[in-house]
Amino acid sequence: MPFTSRRAALKAFGIGTFGLGLPAAEAKTHKAAKPVQWAKTFDGQRKADLGNGSFLNPVLAGDHPDPAILKDGADYYMTFSSFEAYPGCTIWHSKDLVNWQPITAALIKNIGAVWAVSLEKCNGRYFLYIPTKQTSPGTKTSIYVISADKITGPWSEPVDLDMPHHIDPCHFQGTDGSRWLFLSGGDCVRLSADGLTRLGEPEHVYDPWHYPDEWDVEGFSPEGPKVYRHGPYYYIIAAVGGTAGPPTGHMVIAARSKNLAGPYENHPRNPLVRTTSTNEKWWSRGHASLIEGPAGDWWSLYHGYENGYWTLGRQALLAPVTWNQDGWFDIGGGDLSKPLPKPK
């Protein structure tokens, strides 16, 4: 499976096609019917909360790619890929999924460029599973884990799981208490009871849905798996199509199974999220997570590039989720160019 497709693409494109924007004949910047009067957050960014019971994306403006979110009672915690910025893995806190504040940076030691992480709470302890790319002497391409008794830390020293061939881990605990990491490419590996050691080698459990050949994408690149238990099913949400390629490339897909190890059936309405036109406000939408809202409603966090502002990076976007009678879910919100009702 290709391992460096999205980063290689970033290097290949530089700020060329997307940094300068497509020619006017090919892309039109989205024009809202009425300009939004943005309030400002504590750090001067656009504030998503419009103060009237609605919000307008992004919920976190600027470069916040690959959101990993955790619900812990009435609190929500979220972090992102931090790449070569240290301290890394800044953790943000919210009560309503719309208004966020940073509370700590979990990763202090430089272990390489940090890609899409998994933030979890298991058996009363917090865990961050962190894939890295070697960037300098002393760093390594692998997957690490750090842990803490409190979300604010102190966080432990990184433990190397010695996994150089996968990215985008997602921790999941089975109903029997077993612990697993789901990985890029549809693979997974079992973890020890304390979550600090892998047991054996990764095995393939899931064949992701494939888009039509004629679609304009960067590459297949199945990545960003998130695993959930809802009713009698295990659900996998994943990203395909590549992150840094054409605006229509990145997308969200899903599958389900009654057994964690599969076989998985693909969602009949895949892809659940995809930019279909360069006229849309948000490009390359993907890498989604599901989360239960404060009142029991469901939401999805994912990222996207803002049309006309590609150099701001992938920004954090919030969209409503509906569970249907067929046991499948759908992600709504349209192209996220208009205000939406806040979580209840």
mmCIF file of N, CA and C in Angstrom, residues 32 40 69 74 102 110 112 191 209 311 330 342:
data_model
loop_
_atom_site.group_PDB
_atom_site.id
_atom_site.type_symbol
_atom_site.label_atom_id
_atom_site.label_comp_id
_atom_site.label_asym_id
_atom_site.label_seq_id
_atom_site.Cartn_x
_atom_site.Cartn_y
_atom_site.Cartn_z
ATOM 1 N N ALA A 32 -21.396 33.958 -0.379
ATOM 2 C CA ALA A 32 -22.554 33.819 0.500
ATOM 3 C C ALA A 32 -23.577 34.887 0.156
ATOM 4 N N LYS A 40 -14.649 37.020 16.920
ATOM 5 C CA LYS A 40 -13.305 36.477 16.977
ATOM 6 C C LYS A 40 -13.128 35.583 18.196
ATOM 7 N N ILE A 69 -11.188 12.922 17.999
ATOM 8 C CA ILE A 69 -12.037 13.491 19.042
ATOM 9 C C ILE A 69 -12.436 12.425 20.049
ATOM 10 N N ALA A 74 -19.317 14.830 29.961
ATOM 11 C CA ALA A 74 -19.854 16.036 29.327
ATOM 12 C C ALA A 74 -18.779 16.843 28.609
ATOM 13 N N PRO A 102 -7.686 25.512 23.741
ATOM 14 C CA PRO A 102 -6.563 24.599 23.979
ATOM 15 C C PRO A 102 -6.274 24.482 25.471
ATOM 16 N N ASN A 110 10.587 15.168 20.662
ATOM 17 C CA ASN A 110 10.560 15.096 19.202
ATOM 18 C C ASN A 110 10.769 13.651 18.762
ATOM 19 N N GLY A 112 9.587 12.818 15.520
ATOM 20 C CA GLY A 112 9.384 12.874 14.081
ATOM 21 C C GLY A 112 8.145 13.675 13.734
ATOM 22 N N LEU A 191 -3.500 -5.359 20.661
ATOM 23 C CA LEU A 191 -2.620 -4.770 21.645
ATOM 24 C C LEU A 191 -2.673 -5.541 22.955
ATOM 25 N N TRP A 209 -14.353 0.438 0.163
ATOM 26 C CA TRP A 209 -15.105 0.721 -1.057
ATOM 27 C C TRP A 209 -14.242 1.518 -2.025
ATOM 28 N N THR A 311 -3.807 27.745 1.338
ATOM 29 C CA THR A 311 -2.605 27.845 2.167
ATOM 30 C C THR A 311 -2.915 27.899 3.662
ATOM 31 N N ASP A 330 -25.991 8.671 7.887
ATOM 32 C CA ASP A 330 -25.634 9.602 6.823
ATOM 33 C C ASP A 330 -25.098 10.881 7.446
ATOM 34 N N LYS A 342 -26.757 24.599 16.068
ATOM 35 C CA LYS A 342 -25.747 24.049 16.957
ATOM 36 C C LYS A 342 -26.224 22.733 17.577
#
